[in-house]
Coordinates of C-alpha atoms and ligand atoms in Angstrom, one line a residue:
M1 CA 0.0 0.0 0.0
K2 CA 1.2 3.4 -0.8
F3 CA 0.9 6.1 1.8
T4 CA 1.1 9.8 0.7
L5 CA 1.3 12.8 3.0
S6 CA -0.4 16.0 2.1
A7 CA -0.9 19.4 3.6
Q8 CA -4.0 20.0 1.6
T9 CA -7.5 20.1 2.9
P10 CA -9.7 17.2 1.8
E11 CA -11.6 19.2 -0.8
N12 CA -8.5 19.6 -2.7
E13 CA -7.4 16.0 -2.9
S14 CA -8.7 13.8 -5.6
A15 CA -9.6 10.2 -4.9
R16 CA -12.6 8.0 -5.2
V17 CA -13.5 7.7 -1.6
L18 CA -13.1 10.3 1.2
V19 CA -13.2 9.0 4.7
A20 CA -15.0 11.3 7.1
P21 CA -14.6 10.2 10.7
I22 CA -17.7 10.7 12.8
W23 CA -17.7 11.0 16.6
E24 CA -20.5 9.4 18.6
N25 CA -21.0 12.5 20.6
G26 CA -24.4 14.0 20.1
H27 CA -23.6 16.3 17.3
T28 CA -25.4 15.5 14.1
T29 CA -23.4 14.1 11.3
A30 CA -24.2 17.2 9.2
Q31 CA -22.5 19.4 12.0
Q32 CA -19.5 17.1 11.7
V33 CA -18.9 16.7 8.0
K34 CA -17.2 20.0 7.5
L35 CA -16.3 19.8 3.8
N36 CA -16.5 22.9 2.0
V37 CA -18.6 21.6 -0.9
S38 CA -21.8 22.9 -2.2
G39 CA -24.7 20.7 -1.8
L40 CA -23.0 18.4 0.7
N41 CA -24.8 19.7 3.7
E42 CA -28.2 19.0 2.4
L43 CA -27.1 15.6 1.3
V44 CA -25.9 14.7 4.8
I45 CA -29.0 16.1 6.3
Q46 CA -31.2 14.1 3.9
T47 CA -29.2 10.9 4.6
E48 CA -29.4 11.3 8.3
K49 CA -33.2 11.4 8.0
E50 CA -33.2 8.2 6.1
E51 CA -30.4 6.1 7.7
K52 CA -29.5 5.7 11.3
F53 CA -25.8 6.3 11.7
T54 CA -24.6 7.1 15.2
G55 CA -20.8 7.2 14.8
A56 CA -20.4 4.2 16.9
L57 CA -16.9 2.5 16.6
D58 CA -16.6 -0.1 13.9
T59 CA -19.6 1.2 11.9
F60 CA -19.8 2.9 8.5
L61 CA -22.1 4.5 6.0
F62 CA -21.7 5.6 2.4
L63 CA -23.4 8.8 1.4
P64 CA -25.3 8.4 -1.8
M65 CA -23.5 9.4 -4.9
R66 CA -24.3 12.8 -6.3
N67 CA -22.8 14.7 -9.2
G68 CA -20.8 17.8 -8.3
L69 CA -19.1 16.3 -5.3
P70 CA -15.3 16.1 -5.6
Y71 CA -15.4 12.5 -4.5
H72 CA -17.2 9.6 -6.0
R73 CA -18.1 8.5 -2.6
I74 CA -18.0 10.0 0.9
L75 CA -17.6 7.3 3.6
L76 CA -18.7 8.0 7.1
V77 CA -16.8 5.9 9.6
G78 CA -17.6 5.8 13.3
L79 CA -14.9 6.7 15.8
G80 CA -16.9 6.2 18.9
K81 CA -17.0 8.8 21.8
Q82 CA -14.5 11.5 21.4
K83 CA -13.3 11.1 25.0
D84 CA -12.5 7.4 24.4
L85 CA -10.4 7.9 21.4
D86 CA -7.0 6.2 21.5
P87 CA -4.6 4.7 18.9
E88 CA -6.2 1.4 19.1
R89 CA -9.5 2.9 18.1
V90 CA -7.8 4.5 15.2
R91 CA -6.5 1.2 14.2
R92 CA -10.0 -0.3 14.2
F93 CA -11.4 2.8 12.4
A94 CA -8.8 2.6 9.7
A95 CA -9.5 -1.1 9.1
T96 CA -13.2 -0.5 8.9
A97 CA -12.6 2.3 6.4
I98 CA -10.3 0.2 4.1
K99 CA -12.6 -2.8 4.1
S100 CA -15.6 -0.6 3.2
A101 CA -13.7 1.3 0.5
E102 CA -12.8 -2.0 -1.2
T103 CA -16.5 -2.8 -1.6
V104 CA -16.8 0.1 -3.9
S105 CA -13.5 -0.6 -5.8
A106 CA -11.8 2.5 -4.6
K107 CA -8.1 2.4 -5.6
K108 CA -7.3 5.6 -3.8
I109 CA -8.8 6.9 -0.5
V110 CA -8.3 10.0 1.6
F111 CA -8.1 10.4 5.3
D112 CA -8.4 13.8 6.9
L113 CA -5.9 13.8 9.8
S114 CA -6.8 17.3 11.1
Y115 CA -9.3 15.5 13.2
F116 CA -6.6 14.0 15.3
A117 CA -4.4 17.1 15.6
K118 CA -4.8 17.3 19.4
L119 CA -3.6 13.7 19.9
D120 CA -0.1 12.1 19.7
L121 CA 0.0 12.2 15.9
E122 CA 2.8 9.9 15.4
H123 CA 1.2 7.2 17.5
I124 CA -2.0 7.8 15.6
V125 CA -0.4 7.5 12.2
H126 CA 1.4 4.4 13.3
A127 CA -1.8 2.7 14.4
L128 CA -3.6 4.0 11.2
V129 CA -1.0 2.4 9.0
E130 CA -1.3 -0.9 10.8
G131 CA -5.1 -0.7 10.7
V132 CA -5.1 0.0 6.9
E133 CA -2.5 -2.8 6.2
L134 CA -3.9 -5.5 8.5
G135 CA -7.6 -4.6 7.7
A136 CA -6.8 -5.2 4.0
Y137 CA -5.3 -8.6 4.7
K138 CA -6.7 -11.6 3.0
F139 CA -5.4 -15.1 2.7
L140 CA -6.2 -16.1 -0.8
K141 CA -3.5 -18.7 -1.6
Y142 CA -5.9 -21.6 -1.7
K143 CA -8.6 -20.0 -3.9
S144 CA -8.7 -21.2 -7.5
K145 CA -8.4 -18.6 -10.3
T146 CA -12.1 -18.9 -11.1
A147 CA -13.0 -18.3 -7.5
L148 CA -10.7 -15.3 -7.3
E149 CA -12.2 -13.8 -10.5
K150 CA -15.7 -14.2 -9.1
M151 CA -14.6 -12.4 -6.0
Q152 CA -13.7 -9.4 -8.0
I153 CA -11.4 -8.0 -5.3
T154 CA -10.1 -4.5 -6.1
P155 CA -7.5 -3.7 -3.4
V156 CA -7.0 -0.1 -2.4
E157 CA -3.6 1.0 -3.7
E158 CA -3.1 4.4 -2.3
V159 CA -4.0 6.1 1.0
I160 CA -3.6 9.9 1.2
L161 CA -3.2 11.4 4.6
C162 CA -4.2 15.0 4.3
G163 CA -4.6 18.0 6.6
L164 CA -1.1 17.7 8.0
E165 CA 1.5 20.4 8.7
K166 CA 4.5 20.1 6.3
R167 CA 7.1 20.3 9.1
R168 CA 5.9 16.9 10.4
F169 CA 6.3 15.1 7.1
K170 CA 9.8 13.9 7.6
K171 CA 9.1 12.2 10.9
L172 CA 5.8 10.9 9.7
E173 CA 7.5 9.2 6.7
Q174 CA 9.5 7.2 9.2
V175 CA 6.5 6.4 11.3
I176 CA 4.8 5.1 8.2
S177 CA 7.6 2.9 7.1
I178 CA 7.9 1.4 10.7
G179 CA 4.2 0.8 10.7
K180 CA 4.4 -1.0 7.4
L181 CA 7.1 -3.3 8.6
F182 CA 5.2 -4.1 11.8
A183 CA 2.2 -5.0 9.5
R184 CA 4.3 -6.9 7.1
A185 CA 5.8 -9.0 9.9
T186 CA 2.3 -9.6 11.3
I187 CA 1.1 -10.7 7.9
L188 CA 3.9 -13.1 7.5
S189 CA 2.9 -14.7 10.8
R190 CA -0.7 -14.9 9.6
D191 CA 0.3 -16.5 6.3
L192 CA 2.3 -19.2 8.0
I193 CA -0.4 -19.9 10.5
N194 CA -3.1 -19.9 7.8
T195 CA -1.3 -22.3 5.6
P196 CA -2.7 -25.8 6.2
A197 CA -0.6 -28.2 8.2
G198 CA -0.3 -30.5 5.2
D199 CA 1.8 -27.8 3.6
M200 CA 3.1 -25.9 6.7
T201 CA 5.3 -28.8 7.8
P202 CA 8.3 -28.6 10.2
K203 CA 10.5 -28.5 7.0
A204 CA 8.5 -25.6 5.7
L205 CA 9.1 -23.6 8.8
L206 CA 12.9 -24.5 8.6
E207 CA 13.0 -23.3 5.0
K208 CA 11.4 -20.1 5.9
A209 CA 14.1 -19.6 8.6
Q210 CA 16.8 -20.4 6.1
E211 CA 15.3 -17.9 3.6
I212 CA 15.3 -15.1 6.3
A213 CA 18.9 -15.9 7.3
K214 CA 20.1 -16.0 3.7
N215 CA 18.4 -12.6 2.8
N216 CA 19.9 -10.8 5.9
P217 CA 23.7 -10.6 6.5
R218 CA 22.9 -9.7 10.2
V219 CA 21.0 -12.9 10.8
S220 CA 22.7 -16.3 11.2
M221 CA 21.2 -19.6 11.8
T222 CA 21.8 -23.1 13.1
F223 CA 19.4 -26.1 13.2
F224 CA 19.3 -29.7 14.2
N225 CA 17.4 -32.4 12.5
R226 CA 16.2 -35.6 14.4
E227 CA 19.6 -37.3 14.5
Q228 CA 21.5 -34.1 15.4
A229 CA 19.0 -33.1 18.0
R230 CA 19.3 -36.5 19.6
K231 CA 23.0 -36.0 19.9
K232 CA 22.4 -32.5 21.4
G233 CA 20.2 -34.1 24.1
L234 CA 17.0 -32.3 22.9
N235 CA 15.0 -35.4 23.6
A236 CA 11.8 -34.0 25.0
F237 CA 10.7 -32.5 21.7
L238 CA 11.8 -35.5 19.9
G239 CA 9.5 -37.6 22.1
I240 CA 6.6 -35.5 20.8
A241 CA 7.8 -35.7 17.2
A242 CA 8.2 -39.5 17.4
G243 CA 4.8 -40.3 15.9
S244 CA 5.1 -38.2 12.8
A245 CA 6.4 -39.1 9.4
Q246 CA 7.7 -35.5 9.2
E247 CA 11.3 -34.8 10.1
P248 CA 11.4 -32.5 13.2
Y249 CA 13.8 -29.5 13.4
F250 CA 15.2 -27.5 16.2
V251 CA 15.9 -24.0 14.9
H252 CA 18.0 -21.2 16.4
L253 CA 18.3 -17.8 14.7
T254 CA 20.6 -15.0 15.9
Y255 CA 20.4 -11.3 14.9
R256 CA 23.6 -9.3 15.6
P257 CA 23.0 -5.5 15.4
K258 CA 25.5 -3.1 13.9
I259 CA 25.6 -1.4 17.3
N260 CA 24.5 -3.0 20.5
K261 CA 23.8 0.2 22.4
K262 CA 23.3 -1.4 25.9
N263 CA 25.2 -4.6 25.2
K264 CA 22.1 -6.7 25.8
T265 CA 20.5 -9.8 24.4
I266 CA 16.8 -10.6 24.3
A267 CA 15.5 -14.1 23.2
I268 CA 12.1 -14.9 21.6
V269 CA 11.0 -18.6 21.8
G270 CA 8.1 -20.1 20.1
K271 CA 5.9 -23.2 20.3
G272 CA 6.0 -24.7 16.8
V273 CA 3.7 -27.7 16.6
T274 CA 2.6 -27.7 13.0
F275 CA -0.3 -29.9 13.8
D276 CA -1.5 -30.9 17.2
S277 CA -3.7 -34.0 16.8
G278 CA -3.2 -34.7 20.5
G279 CA -1.0 -37.7 19.7
L280 CA -2.2 -41.0 21.2
S281 CA -4.2 -38.9 23.7
L282 CA -6.2 -38.0 20.6
K283 CA -8.2 -34.8 20.4
P284 CA -12.0 -35.0 19.7
I285 CA -13.1 -33.6 16.3
D286 CA -14.0 -30.1 17.5
G287 CA -10.8 -29.7 19.4
M288 CA -8.6 -30.8 16.6
F289 CA -10.2 -28.8 13.8
D290 CA -8.1 -25.6 14.2
M291 CA -4.8 -27.2 15.4
K292 CA -2.8 -26.0 12.4
I293 CA -2.5 -22.8 14.5
D294 CA -0.3 -24.6 17.1
M295 CA 2.8 -23.2 15.4
S296 CA 1.7 -19.6 16.0
G297 CA 4.7 -19.1 18.4
A298 CA 7.2 -20.2 15.8
A299 CA 5.5 -18.2 13.2
N300 CA 6.0 -15.1 15.5
V301 CA 9.7 -15.8 15.8
L302 CA 10.0 -16.0 12.0
A303 CA 7.8 -12.9 11.5
V304 CA 10.0 -10.9 13.9
F305 CA 13.3 -12.0 12.3
S306 CA 11.9 -11.2 8.8
V307 CA 11.9 -7.4 9.4
L308 CA 15.0 -7.1 11.7
G309 CA 17.3 -6.2 8.8
E310 CA 15.1 -3.2 8.0
L311 CA 14.1 -2.1 11.5
E312 CA 17.7 -2.5 12.8
P313 CA 17.1 -2.6 16.5
T314 CA 20.3 -2.0 18.6
V315 CA 20.1 -5.2 20.7
Q316 CA 21.1 -8.8 19.9
I317 CA 18.1 -11.1 19.4
E318 CA 18.1 -14.9 19.7
G319 CA 15.1 -16.7 18.2
V320 CA 14.4 -20.3 19.0
F321 CA 11.7 -22.8 18.1
T322 CA 11.1 -26.5 17.8
A323 CA 9.2 -27.5 14.6
C324 CA 7.4 -30.8 14.8
E325 CA 4.1 -32.6 14.5
N326 CA 2.2 -34.3 17.2
M327 CA 0.7 -37.4 15.6
P328 CA -0.5 -40.8 16.8
S329 CA 1.1 -43.8 15.1
G330 CA 3.0 -47.0 15.8
S331 CA 6.1 -45.0 16.6
A332 CA 4.3 -42.4 18.7
I333 CA 5.2 -41.5 22.3
K334 CA 2.8 -43.4 24.6
P335 CA 1.2 -42.0 27.7
G336 CA 3.4 -42.8 30.6
D337 CA 6.7 -42.6 28.6
V338 CA 9.5 -40.7 30.1
V339 CA 11.7 -38.2 28.1
T340 CA 14.8 -36.3 29.2
A341 CA 14.9 -32.6 28.4
Y342 CA 18.0 -30.6 27.4
N343 CA 18.6 -29.6 31.0
G344 CA 18.6 -33.2 32.2
K345 CA 15.2 -33.1 33.9
T346 CA 13.0 -36.2 33.2
I347 CA 9.4 -35.7 32.1
E348 CA 6.7 -38.3 32.4
V349 CA 4.4 -37.7 29.5
T350 CA 1.1 -38.9 31.0
N351 CA -0.9 -36.9 28.4
T352 CA 0.5 -36.6 24.8
D353 CA -1.8 -33.7 24.2
A354 CA 0.1 -31.5 26.6
E355 CA 2.9 -31.5 24.1
G356 CA 3.7 -27.9 23.8
R357 CA 5.3 -27.7 27.3
V358 CA 7.3 -30.8 26.6
C359 CA 8.7 -29.1 23.4
L360 CA 9.3 -25.9 25.2
A361 CA 11.2 -27.7 27.9
D362 CA 14.0 -28.2 25.4
S363 CA 13.7 -24.8 23.7
L364 CA 13.6 -22.9 27.0
S365 CA 16.5 -24.8 28.6
Y366 CA 18.6 -24.5 25.4
T367 CA 17.8 -20.7 25.2
S368 CA 18.6 -20.3 29.0
E369 CA 22.0 -21.6 28.2
L370 CA 22.6 -18.7 25.8
K371 CA 22.3 -16.4 28.9
P372 CA 20.0 -13.7 27.3
D373 CA 19.3 -10.7 29.4
Y374 CA 15.6 -11.2 28.7
M375 CA 13.5 -14.1 27.5
V376 CA 10.0 -14.1 26.1
D377 CA 8.0 -17.1 24.8
F378 CA 4.8 -17.3 22.8
A379 CA 2.9 -20.5 22.9
T380 CA -0.7 -21.6 22.1
L381 CA -0.4 -23.6 25.2
T382 CA -3.7 -24.3 26.9
G383 CA -7.4 -24.4 26.3
A384 CA -7.7 -23.3 30.0
M385 CA -6.2 -20.0 29.0
M386 CA -9.2 -19.4 26.8
V387 CA -11.5 -20.4 29.6
A388 CA -9.9 -17.8 31.7
L389 CA -9.6 -14.8 29.5
G390 CA -11.6 -15.5 26.3
E391 CA -10.5 -15.2 22.7
N392 CA -9.0 -11.7 22.6
Y393 CA -6.6 -11.7 25.5
S394 CA -3.4 -13.6 26.1
G395 CA -2.3 -14.4 29.5
A396 CA 1.2 -13.4 30.7
F397 CA 3.3 -15.1 33.4
S398 CA 6.5 -13.7 34.5
N399 CA 9.3 -14.1 37.1
D400 CA 10.1 -10.3 36.8
T401 CA 7.5 -7.7 37.4
K402 CA 9.6 -4.8 36.0
F403 CA 10.2 -6.5 32.8
L404 CA 6.6 -7.5 32.5
Q405 CA 5.4 -3.9 33.1
K406 CA 7.7 -2.6 30.5
F407 CA 6.6 -5.2 28.0
F408 CA 2.9 -4.4 28.8
E409 CA 3.6 -0.8 27.7
S410 CA 4.5 -2.2 24.2
S411 CA 1.4 -4.5 24.2
K412 CA -0.7 -1.4 24.9
H413 CA 1.0 0.7 22.2
E414 CA 0.2 -2.1 19.7
G415 CA -3.3 -2.9 20.9
E416 CA -2.5 -6.4 21.8
M417 CA -4.6 -7.2 24.8
V418 CA -3.0 -9.1 27.7
W419 CA -3.6 -9.8 31.3
E420 CA -1.1 -10.9 34.0
L421 CA -1.7 -14.3 35.7
P422 CA 0.2 -15.6 38.7
L423 CA 2.8 -18.3 38.9
I424 CA 1.3 -19.9 42.0
Q425 CA 4.2 -21.9 43.4
E426 CA 1.9 -23.9 45.7
Y427 CA 0.4 -25.5 42.5
K428 CA 3.7 -27.0 41.5
K429 CA 2.8 -30.0 43.5
K430 CA 0.2 -30.9 40.9
L431 CA 3.0 -31.6 38.5
R432 CA 4.7 -34.3 40.6
S433 CA 5.4 -37.6 39.0
A434 CA 5.7 -41.0 40.7
I435 CA 8.6 -42.1 38.6
A436 CA 10.2 -39.0 36.8
D437 CA 11.2 -35.5 37.9
I438 CA 8.0 -33.9 36.6
N439 CA 4.7 -34.9 35.0
N440 CA 3.3 -33.0 31.9
Y441 CA -0.3 -33.6 33.0
P442 CA -1.4 -32.0 36.2
D443 CA -3.3 -33.9 38.9
N444 CA -6.5 -32.0 38.1
K445 CA -7.6 -29.5 35.5
W446 CA -8.1 -26.4 37.7
G447 CA -5.8 -23.6 36.9
G448 CA -4.6 -25.4 33.7
A449 CA -2.9 -22.3 32.2
I450 CA -1.0 -21.7 35.4
T451 CA 0.2 -25.3 35.9
A452 CA 1.4 -25.2 32.3
A453 CA 3.3 -22.0 33.0
L454 CA 4.7 -23.6 36.2
F455 CA 5.9 -26.5 34.1
L456 CA 7.8 -24.2 31.8
Q457 CA 9.3 -22.4 34.7
E458 CA 11.2 -25.6 35.6
F459 CA 13.1 -25.1 32.4
V460 CA 14.0 -21.5 32.7
D461 CA 17.1 -20.2 34.4
E462 CA 15.8 -18.3 37.3
T463 CA 18.3 -15.5 36.9
I464 CA 16.8 -14.6 33.5
P465 CA 13.8 -12.2 33.4
W466 CA 11.3 -14.2 31.5
I467 CA 7.7 -13.8 30.3
H468 CA 5.5 -16.6 29.0
F469 CA 2.6 -15.6 26.8
D470 CA -0.1 -18.1 26.5
I471 CA -1.6 -17.0 23.2
A472 CA -4.1 -19.9 22.8
G473 CA -7.0 -17.3 22.6
P474 CA -5.8 -14.5 20.3
A475 CA -3.4 -16.4 18.0
G476 CA -6.2 -17.6 15.7
V477 CA -9.8 -17.0 14.9
L478 CA -11.1 -20.0 13.3
K479 CA -14.3 -21.2 14.7
Q480 CA -14.6 -18.4 17.2
C481 CA -15.7 -15.0 16.6
N482 CA -13.4 -12.1 17.2
D483 CA -14.8 -8.7 16.5
L484 CA -11.8 -6.6 15.8
P485 CA -12.0 -5.3 12.2
Y486 CA -8.2 -5.5 11.6
I487 CA -8.2 -9.2 12.5
S488 CA -9.8 -11.4 10.0
H489 CA -10.6 -15.1 10.1
G490 CA -7.5 -17.2 10.7
G491 CA -4.2 -16.5 12.3
S492 CA -3.8 -13.0 13.8
G493 CA 0.0 -12.7 14.3
Y494 CA -0.7 -11.7 18.0
G495 CA 2.4 -10.8 19.8
V496 CA 4.7 -9.9 16.8
R497 CA 4.0 -6.1 17.0
S498 CA 4.5 -5.9 20.8
F499 CA 7.8 -7.7 20.6
L500 CA 9.0 -5.4 17.8
H501 CA 7.9 -2.3 19.6
F502 CA 9.6 -3.6 22.8
V503 CA 13.0 -4.1 21.1
L504 CA 12.8 -0.7 19.3
K505 CA 11.8 1.2 22.3
N506 CA 14.0 -0.2 25.1
F507 CA 17.5 -0.7 23.7
Ligands
BES1 N1 -2.5 -26.8 21.5 C1 -3.3 -27.1 22.6 C2 -3.9 -25.8 23.3 C3 -4.9 -25.0 22.5 C4 -6.2 -25.3 22.6 C5 -4.5 -24.0 21.7 C6 -7.2 -24.5 21.9 C7 -5.4 -23.2 21.0 C8 -6.7 -23.5 21.1 C9 -2.4 -27.8 23.6 O1 -1.4 -28.6 23.1 C10 -3.3 -28.7 24.4 O2 -3.8 -29.6 23.8 N2 -3.5 -28.5 25.7 C11 -4.3 -29.2 26.6 C12 -3.5 -29.5 27.8 C13 -4.1 -30.5 28.8 C14 -4.1 -31.9 28.1 C15 -3.4 -30.5 30.1 C16 -5.6 -28.5 26.8 O3 -5.5 -27.3 26.9 O4 -6.6 -29.1 26.8
ZN2 ZN1 -2.1 -30.6 22.6
ZN3 ZN1 -0.7 -27.9 21.3

C-alpha cells in the first residue's frame, strides 16, 4: 500500500473515496462533516433522516452518490465517543474504512488527519497504517483462479493522509515505514499460520528460517534435524515428534546488530507444533479442527526476524523454536513414557496432548544456556487460558515484574490485549510424578494455564527475566468470533508487534 502525506484540505485531494470520521457525541453528522462543498450539507441532512448512523466505533455508512461532489463516494466511519479515542480505536477505524472502501472498488482513498491534531499524531499515524494494512489482509493462496475472479477484489492501492503540517512530514514518513514493517511481519505470521498443516510442515518452517537468514547478513542460523537433536540431548521435543512421518527440526536464529547500544540480548522462543492431533491422547473432532494454528509461536519468531534487517534494533536477538508434528502412530510417544529434556530433567508424559510444554522444555532450557538478558516465549499452550480470558486476551506469566510492566507498555502501544496471571508456586505439586522429575499432565484440570506455565518455569534459568505468553486465545480466529476489524478469520499474528515495539523502544 502506498501512503502519501499531504498538507491540503480534503476538498483539494482527488480520490474515489473520502473517509469522514464521525464521533459518537451528540452532534449530528451534518454538523461534523465540515467539507467545503456545495450541496453536501443538504445531502448529509437528507441521509441522516433516512439512515441511522450514530458514529459508533466499527460502523460505517456511504453517502449516496451525487454529481458535483469532488469524491465519487463519501464514507462516514464511526470513531466512537471523542473522550474514548486512543490509537487502538484509530487502528479499528482505519481497518473499517479500508474494508468498506474495497467494496466500492476505490483504488485511492483520503483520510483527513486534522481530526486527530490534538492527539499524539505519530502514534495515531502508526496505528492508522497498521489498521489499513492489517484490515486489508486476506489469505487467498488456496482459492482457485475462477473463484478469485468471481470475488472481484479491487484492493486499495493508495492512501492519502491530508490535513497535515509540512514540518511533520519527515518524521511521519519514518513512522509510516515502521508501521508498514510491523504490519508486514504480522502478515507473515498470519500467512504461516493460515497455511494448512499439510503444507506448513516442520520442514516448511525450517525453510522459511533459512530464507530469512539468507536474505539478511545480520541474521545467522543453526538447526538440528532428528539425529543431530538427539546427539544434542533435545529429547523432550523428539519424544513429541516420534509419531510423525515429518522430520522435526530445532531452529536457532541470531540477529547481531551493527551497534549493540546497551550490550544486551533478548530471546524470543516459540511453540512450533505444525499440527496438534493430541497424539495418542487424541483430540476430539471439535478440538482438533483448528490445530494448524499450534505453530503460531514459531510463526511469530520468523515474523520478527523477517523485518530485523530493515528495523535495525540496537540489541542482539536470539530466536528459537522447535518445529514438529504431534501425531498418533506406531512410533508415537505413549502416555506414561519418560523423556529427558535438554537440561537433564526427566518428564513423564502422561498426556501426549500436553505436548507444547514438553517441546518448550527443550527450547527454554537451550535458550537459557545462551544467557540472554531477557527471554519471552509465545505459545498456544492451553485451552484453559481461553476459559480464563476468552479469545481476545493472552495471559502473561513472569518471574520479573519490572520486565513485565515494560513489556505491557508495548502491548498497549500495539493494541495487543494481555492480562497478567500468577505463577502460584503452591500448585507446583500438581506436577509431581511417581517415577520421573515432573509430570506433563497436572493432577487436576483447575488452573490449567497456570500449571502449564509452572511446568515451563522448571526449564527457565531463574536468573533470567522471563515472560511466558499463553496465546491460545488471540493467536487464531477459526471457529470463534473475534470482533476486531483488523483481525480477519485465521491467524492473527498476535504478539509480533508488541515484541518489535519492545525491542525498538527499550534498547
Ligand atoms: N494446542 C493445545 C492448546 C490449545 C487449545 C491451543 C485450543 C489453542 C486452542 C495444547 O497442546 C493442548 O492440547 N493443551 C491441553 C492441555 C491438557 C491436556 C493438560 C488442553 O488445553 O486441553
Ligand atoms: Zn495438545
Ligand atoms: Zn498444542
